[in-house]
Coordinates of C-alpha atoms and ligand atoms in Angstrom, one line a residue:
M1 CA 77.0 107.0 -31.8
I2 CA 77.8 109.5 -34.6
R3 CA 75.7 107.0 -37.1
Q4 CA 72.7 108.4 -35.6
L5 CA 73.4 111.7 -36.5
V6 CA 71.8 113.0 -39.7
P7 CA 72.3 116.3 -41.4
T8 CA 69.1 118.1 -41.8
P9 CA 68.1 120.8 -44.1
V10 CA 66.9 123.9 -42.4
D11 CA 64.5 126.5 -43.9
P12 CA 64.4 129.5 -41.9
N13 CA 61.1 130.7 -43.2
S14 CA 59.2 127.4 -41.8
A15 CA 61.6 126.8 -39.1
G16 CA 59.9 126.8 -35.6
R17 CA 61.0 128.3 -32.2
D18 CA 62.5 125.1 -31.3
F19 CA 65.0 125.3 -33.9
W20 CA 65.6 129.1 -33.3
N21 CA 66.6 128.2 -29.6
R22 CA 68.8 125.5 -30.5
Y23 CA 70.5 127.6 -33.2
H24 CA 71.1 130.7 -31.0
Q25 CA 72.3 128.4 -28.2
L26 CA 75.0 127.1 -30.8
R27 CA 75.7 130.9 -32.1
R28 CA 76.2 132.0 -28.5
L29 CA 78.7 128.9 -27.6
R30 CA 80.5 129.8 -31.2
H31 CA 80.9 133.4 -30.3
K32 CA 82.1 132.6 -26.7
E33 CA 84.8 130.1 -28.3
L34 CA 85.8 132.2 -31.4
R35 CA 84.7 135.7 -31.1
P36 CA 84.5 136.7 -27.2
D37 CA 85.7 140.2 -27.7
D38 CA 83.2 141.2 -30.4
P39 CA 79.7 142.1 -30.3
F40 CA 77.1 139.7 -30.2
E41 CA 74.6 139.8 -33.3
P42 CA 71.3 139.8 -31.8
D43 CA 69.0 136.7 -32.2
E44 CA 66.4 138.8 -34.0
V45 CA 68.7 140.4 -36.3
V46 CA 70.0 137.0 -37.4
E47 CA 66.4 135.6 -37.7
K48 CA 65.5 138.7 -40.0
S49 CA 68.4 138.6 -42.4
M50 CA 68.5 134.4 -42.8
K51 CA 64.5 135.1 -43.5
K52 CA 64.9 137.7 -46.0
P53 CA 64.8 136.3 -49.5
N54 CA 67.9 136.6 -51.5
P55 CA 67.7 136.6 -55.3
F56 CA 71.3 136.6 -55.9
D57 CA 73.0 134.1 -53.6
L58 CA 71.5 130.9 -52.7
Q59 CA 71.7 130.2 -49.0
H60 CA 71.9 126.2 -47.8
Y61 CA 71.5 125.8 -44.3
Y62 CA 71.7 122.5 -42.3
E63 CA 71.9 121.3 -38.8
I64 CA 73.1 118.1 -37.0
S65 CA 71.1 117.7 -33.8
R66 CA 70.8 115.3 -31.1
D67 CA 67.9 115.2 -28.6
G68 CA 67.1 118.7 -29.3
V69 CA 70.5 120.0 -28.9
M70 CA 72.3 121.4 -31.9
V71 CA 75.8 119.6 -32.2
S72 CA 76.8 121.1 -35.5
W73 CA 75.9 123.9 -38.2
F74 CA 76.3 124.0 -41.7
H75 CA 76.1 127.0 -44.0
G76 CA 77.0 126.7 -47.8
E77 CA 76.6 129.5 -50.3
S78 CA 76.4 129.9 -54.3
V79 CA 75.3 132.2 -57.0
T80 CA 71.9 132.0 -58.6
P81 CA 71.3 132.5 -62.4
A82 CA 69.8 136.1 -61.5
N83 CA 73.3 136.8 -60.4
P84 CA 75.5 138.7 -62.9
E85 CA 78.4 136.9 -61.7
Y86 CA 76.8 133.3 -62.3
E87 CA 78.8 132.7 -65.5
T88 CA 82.1 133.2 -63.8
N89 CA 81.1 132.0 -60.2
K90 CA 79.0 129.0 -60.9
H91 CA 82.0 126.7 -60.5
L92 CA 82.3 128.1 -57.1
F93 CA 80.7 127.0 -53.7
W94 CA 81.4 128.4 -50.1
A95 CA 81.1 126.5 -47.3
D96 CA 81.1 127.2 -43.5
A97 CA 80.9 124.4 -40.5
Y98 CA 80.9 124.5 -36.6
V99 CA 81.1 121.6 -34.4
R100 CA 80.6 122.0 -30.5
V101 CA 83.9 121.9 -28.8
E102 CA 83.1 118.7 -26.7
E103 CA 81.8 117.0 -30.1
R104 CA 85.0 117.3 -32.1
R105 CA 87.3 114.5 -33.3
K106 CA 84.3 112.3 -33.6
G107 CA 84.2 112.5 -37.4
I108 CA 80.8 115.1 -37.2
A109 CA 82.6 117.6 -39.6
T110 CA 83.1 114.6 -42.1
L111 CA 79.3 114.3 -42.3
W112 CA 78.9 117.4 -44.0
L113 CA 81.2 116.4 -46.9
P114 CA 78.6 114.1 -48.8
V115 CA 76.0 116.9 -48.2
I116 CA 78.4 119.7 -49.8
A117 CA 79.3 117.1 -52.7
R118 CA 75.5 116.6 -53.4
L119 CA 75.1 120.7 -53.1
M120 CA 77.9 121.0 -55.4
D121 CA 76.9 118.6 -58.2
E122 CA 73.2 120.1 -58.0
R123 CA 74.8 123.6 -58.8
G124 CA 77.5 122.3 -61.1
S125 CA 80.1 123.5 -59.1
T126 CA 83.5 122.4 -58.8
V127 CA 85.5 124.1 -56.4
V128 CA 84.7 124.6 -52.8
G129 CA 86.2 127.4 -50.4
M130 CA 86.3 127.5 -46.8
H131 CA 88.0 129.8 -44.3
T132 CA 89.4 129.6 -40.6
D133 CA 91.5 131.5 -38.2
Q134 CA 91.5 128.3 -35.7
A135 CA 94.2 125.7 -35.4
S136 CA 91.2 123.2 -35.6
G137 CA 89.8 124.3 -38.8
H138 CA 93.4 124.5 -40.6
A139 CA 94.1 120.8 -39.7
F140 CA 90.6 119.9 -40.6
L141 CA 90.8 121.8 -44.0
T142 CA 94.3 120.2 -44.7
W143 CA 93.1 116.8 -43.8
L144 CA 90.4 117.6 -46.4
G145 CA 93.1 118.4 -49.1
G146 CA 92.3 122.1 -49.0
K147 CA 95.2 124.4 -50.5
P148 CA 95.9 127.6 -48.5
K149 CA 94.9 130.4 -51.0
L150 CA 94.5 133.7 -49.6
T151 CA 95.5 135.1 -46.2
D152 CA 93.2 137.5 -44.7
I153 CA 94.4 140.0 -41.9
E154 CA 91.8 141.6 -39.5
S155 CA 93.2 144.9 -38.3
R156 CA 91.7 147.2 -35.6
L157 CA 92.3 150.9 -35.1
K158 CA 91.7 152.3 -31.5
L159 CA 90.1 155.7 -32.2
S160 CA 91.7 157.2 -28.8
D161 CA 95.2 156.6 -30.2
V162 CA 94.5 157.9 -33.6
D163 CA 96.7 160.8 -34.6
W164 CA 93.8 163.3 -35.5
S165 CA 96.3 166.3 -36.3
M166 CA 97.6 163.6 -39.1
M167 CA 94.1 162.8 -40.3
Q168 CA 93.3 166.6 -40.8
R169 CA 96.7 166.9 -42.6
W170 CA 96.0 163.8 -44.7
N171 CA 92.5 165.5 -45.5
D172 CA 93.8 169.1 -46.4
E173 CA 96.3 167.8 -48.6
G174 CA 94.1 165.4 -50.5
A175 CA 92.3 168.5 -51.6
T176 CA 95.1 170.8 -52.1
R177 CA 97.1 168.2 -54.4
S178 CA 94.0 167.7 -56.5
P179 CA 92.0 171.1 -56.6
Q180 CA 89.9 169.7 -59.4
T181 CA 88.8 166.7 -57.5
K182 CA 85.6 167.3 -55.2
L183 CA 84.8 165.0 -52.1
E184 CA 81.4 163.9 -51.3
I185 CA 79.9 162.4 -48.2
Y186 CA 76.5 160.5 -48.0
D187 CA 75.1 159.1 -44.7
G188 CA 72.8 156.2 -45.2
P189 CA 71.5 154.8 -48.7
L190 CA 73.1 156.5 -51.8
P191 CA 70.5 158.6 -53.7
E192 CA 68.6 156.3 -56.2
A193 CA 69.8 158.4 -59.3
M194 CA 73.4 157.8 -58.5
L195 CA 73.2 153.9 -58.3
P196 CA 73.9 153.1 -62.0
E197 CA 77.0 155.1 -62.0
F198 CA 78.2 154.1 -58.5
A199 CA 77.5 150.4 -59.3
A200 CA 79.7 150.5 -62.5
Q201 CA 82.7 152.0 -61.0
R202 CA 82.5 150.0 -58.0
T203 CA 82.6 146.8 -60.1
T204 CA 85.7 148.2 -61.5
L205 CA 87.3 149.2 -58.5
L206 CA 86.3 145.9 -56.6
N207 CA 88.0 143.8 -59.4
T208 CA 91.4 145.6 -58.6
I209 CA 91.6 143.8 -55.2
P210 CA 94.3 141.3 -54.8
F211 CA 92.9 138.1 -54.3
E212 CA 96.4 136.3 -54.4
N213 CA 95.6 132.5 -55.5
L214 CA 91.7 132.3 -54.7
D215 CA 89.8 131.1 -57.4
I216 CA 87.2 133.9 -58.0
G217 CA 85.1 135.0 -60.6
D218 CA 84.4 138.6 -61.5
I219 CA 82.8 140.7 -59.2
V220 CA 79.7 142.3 -60.6
V221 CA 77.9 145.1 -58.7
T222 CA 74.4 146.3 -59.9
P223 CA 71.9 148.7 -58.7
E224 CA 69.3 146.1 -58.2
K225 CA 72.0 144.4 -55.6
I226 CA 72.9 148.0 -53.9
R227 CA 69.0 147.9 -53.5
H228 CA 68.9 144.6 -51.9
Y229 CA 71.6 145.3 -49.6
Y230 CA 69.9 148.8 -48.6
E231 CA 66.7 146.3 -47.9
V232 CA 68.9 144.2 -45.9
T233 CA 70.4 147.3 -44.0
A234 CA 66.7 148.6 -43.2
L235 CA 65.9 145.0 -41.5
T236 CA 69.1 145.2 -39.4
G237 CA 69.7 148.7 -38.4
E238 CA 73.2 149.1 -40.1
V239 CA 73.9 152.3 -41.5
P240 CA 76.3 152.6 -44.5
H241 CA 78.4 155.7 -45.0
E242 CA 80.1 156.7 -48.5
V243 CA 83.0 159.0 -48.9
L244 CA 83.9 159.4 -52.2
T245 CA 85.9 161.6 -55.0
R246 CA 84.7 163.1 -58.2
E247 CA 87.1 164.4 -61.2
S248 CA 86.3 167.4 -63.2
D249 CA 84.5 165.4 -65.5
G250 CA 82.1 164.3 -63.0
S251 CA 83.4 160.5 -62.8
I252 CA 84.1 158.7 -59.6
S253 CA 87.6 158.2 -59.0
G254 CA 87.8 157.0 -55.3
M255 CA 85.2 155.7 -52.6
T256 CA 85.3 153.9 -49.1
D257 CA 82.6 152.8 -46.9
V258 CA 82.0 152.4 -43.2
S259 CA 79.1 150.9 -41.4
W260 CA 77.5 151.4 -38.2
Y261 CA 75.5 148.7 -36.3
P262 CA 73.1 149.3 -33.4
Y263 CA 74.1 146.3 -31.5
R264 CA 78.0 147.3 -32.2
R265 CA 78.2 150.9 -31.3
K266 CA 81.7 150.9 -30.2
M267 CA 83.0 149.0 -33.2
L268 CA 82.6 150.5 -36.9
E269 CA 83.1 148.5 -39.5
Q270 CA 85.4 149.8 -42.2
Q271 CA 84.5 148.2 -45.7
F272 CA 85.5 148.6 -49.2
T273 CA 88.3 151.4 -50.4
G274 CA 89.1 151.8 -53.8
V275 CA 90.8 154.5 -56.0
R276 CA 90.8 154.1 -59.7
P277 CA 94.2 153.3 -61.2
D278 CA 94.5 156.1 -63.2
A279 CA 93.8 158.3 -60.1
R280 CA 96.5 156.8 -58.0
G281 CA 99.4 158.0 -56.4
R282 CA 97.7 161.5 -55.8
G283 CA 96.7 161.0 -51.9
L284 CA 93.4 160.1 -52.8
G285 CA 93.4 157.1 -50.6
K286 CA 94.7 159.0 -47.5
W287 CA 92.0 161.7 -48.4
I288 CA 89.0 159.7 -48.4
K289 CA 90.0 157.5 -45.6
A290 CA 90.8 160.5 -43.4
A291 CA 87.8 162.4 -44.3
M292 CA 85.7 159.1 -43.5
L293 CA 87.4 159.0 -40.1
L294 CA 86.9 162.9 -39.1
H295 CA 83.2 162.4 -40.3
V296 CA 82.5 159.1 -38.1
R297 CA 84.2 160.7 -35.2
D298 CA 81.8 163.4 -35.3
L299 CA 78.6 161.0 -36.1
Y300 CA 79.5 158.4 -33.4
P301 CA 81.3 159.7 -30.1
D302 CA 80.7 156.5 -28.3
A303 CA 82.6 154.4 -31.2
E304 CA 86.1 153.2 -30.2
W305 CA 87.3 150.9 -32.8
V306 CA 87.4 150.5 -36.5
V307 CA 87.7 147.1 -37.8
T308 CA 89.0 146.2 -41.4
E309 CA 90.0 143.3 -43.3
N310 CA 92.6 143.3 -46.0
A311 CA 94.8 140.4 -48.0
E312 CA 98.1 140.0 -46.5
S313 CA 99.7 141.0 -49.9
N314 CA 97.6 144.2 -50.3
G315 CA 100.6 146.5 -49.9
P316 CA 99.1 149.7 -50.6
M317 CA 96.2 149.3 -48.5
L318 CA 97.9 147.9 -45.5
K319 CA 100.5 150.8 -45.7
I320 CA 97.8 153.5 -45.2
N321 CA 96.2 151.4 -42.7
R322 CA 99.0 150.8 -40.7
T323 CA 100.0 154.6 -40.6
M324 CA 96.7 155.5 -39.6
G325 CA 97.3 153.0 -36.6
F326 CA 95.5 150.1 -37.5
K327 CA 97.1 147.0 -35.9
S328 CA 96.9 143.2 -36.9
Y329 CA 94.2 141.7 -34.6
R330 CA 93.8 138.0 -36.3
T331 CA 94.7 136.1 -39.6
A332 CA 92.2 133.9 -41.3
V333 CA 93.4 131.7 -44.3
E334 CA 90.8 130.9 -47.5
Y335 CA 91.2 127.3 -48.4
Q336 CA 89.7 125.8 -51.6
T337 CA 89.5 122.3 -52.8
T338 CA 87.9 120.5 -55.7
R339 CA 85.1 118.2 -56.1
D340 CA 87.4 115.4 -57.0
Q341 CA 89.6 115.8 -54.3
M342 CA 86.6 115.8 -51.8
E343 CA 85.3 112.7 -53.4
S344 CA 88.5 110.8 -52.6
R345 CA 88.2 112.0 -49.1
I346 CA 84.7 110.7 -48.8
R347 CA 85.9 107.3 -50.0
A348 CA 88.7 107.3 -47.7
V349 CA 86.7 107.6 -44.5
Ligands
COA401 C1 87.0 122.5 -38.1 C2 85.6 121.6 -37.3 C3 84.6 121.9 -38.1 C4 86.1 120.2 -37.6 O1 85.0 119.3 -36.9 P1 85.1 117.9 -36.3 O2 83.9 117.2 -36.4 O3 86.2 117.7 -34.9 O4 85.9 117.2 -37.4 P2 86.0 115.6 -37.8 O5 86.2 114.8 -36.8 O6 85.3 115.3 -38.6 O7 87.8 115.5 -38.5 C5 88.0 115.0 -39.6 C6 89.8 114.9 -39.9 O8 90.1 116.2 -39.7 C7 91.3 116.5 -39.0 N1 91.1 117.1 -37.8 C8 90.1 117.8 -37.2 N2 90.0 118.7 -36.4 C9 91.3 118.7 -36.0 C10 92.4 119.1 -34.9 N3 91.7 119.8 -33.8 N4 93.8 118.6 -34.9 C11 94.0 117.9 -36.0 N5 93.4 117.3 -36.7 C12 92.4 117.6 -36.8 C13 91.5 114.9 -38.3 O9 92.4 114.2 -39.4 C14 90.4 114.3 -38.4 O10 90.4 112.8 -38.4 P3 90.7 112.0 -37.2 O11 90.0 112.5 -36.3 O12 90.3 110.6 -37.7 O13 92.3 112.3 -37.3 C15 85.7 121.9 -35.8 O14 86.9 122.0 -35.3 C16 85.5 123.5 -35.7 O15 84.1 123.6 -35.5 N6 86.2 124.2 -35.6 C17 85.9 125.7 -35.2 C18 85.2 126.4 -36.8 C19 86.3 126.4 -38.2 O16 87.3 127.0 -38.0 N7 85.6 126.1 -39.0 C20 86.4 125.9 -40.3 C21 86.0 124.9 -41.3 S1 84.8 125.8 -42.1

């Protein structure tokens, strides 16, 4: 039966309504199965972001459908030569697949392996990464020869449980302990003139994140990439918020960002938080996180949760988050395997 199933590339910009209907139907099933408690990303938001050209990351979309019903979806990602991360990331390919529950264990995900292999060969990639928080995903990725490389914990903070007097104290103590340091808050895109300095400092800080054993190249943020991100937020309605600290010489020493989305008003997303290594140990991390939480509480009175993700090994960040009241919600594992290992799997099928 599965012999008749053919992986077919999808171009979001030329795909017709039939495609979007069967794709959104599969997205709903996936959401109901894997993320029932999370807000659902609306169809028009997904369509807009998939249609938006991305000069920095190539998106590879494929479907397997039968009689007008999508059975499986595949999404791959790889860096483009225009991405300043290209040199250190071009050996990496990232992949994600989903198969309808009633169509599993028939070898359908296995049909993606030659597709991934060909895309990797075209890009010159030698390592493929995939992540899962599902028993079926762990079993499939282990069968594929994937090695667990990074454990990621999603944690959630219930705003009604927050000890707000502790947040106020962290905020006040941050300022008292570092009287020379100034805190700044930005709602929406940062001023254009700040982008070069902000991008450079963010690059430094992002590269201090522990990624455990994950094969990952350099992270390079540029003003062009930030502008692209702002173009996407303008399409999707996402509102970014930034809290940062500046030392007396004017340099940025810490940053934290939270996003609000119109279709997930009850759930804010805590994104990256980083403090420059030479400024650590002065309570800046607690200061910026507390200042951000106090700020978004006032801005969004209907928000109920803040969601964040950290590497399981990220002791300092998890310590701050746990003290704030973030509780572990689910755990995902990033697996990686080589092109060669995948080839032996393809040949064994
Ligand atoms: C992971 C997933 C894509 C696998 O799809 P599938 O079409 O059922 O996979 P296949 O039939 O091609 O499985 C190939 C082999 O993987 C292993 N495997 C897959 N699912 C398994 C399961 N639930 N339990 C045990 N082994 C499993 C088996 O060895 C299987 O071969 P076999 O059936 O001959 O024993 C599917 O279960 C899914 O969509 N899960 C949710 C999303 C997810 O976690 N994706 C992560 C991958 S990016």
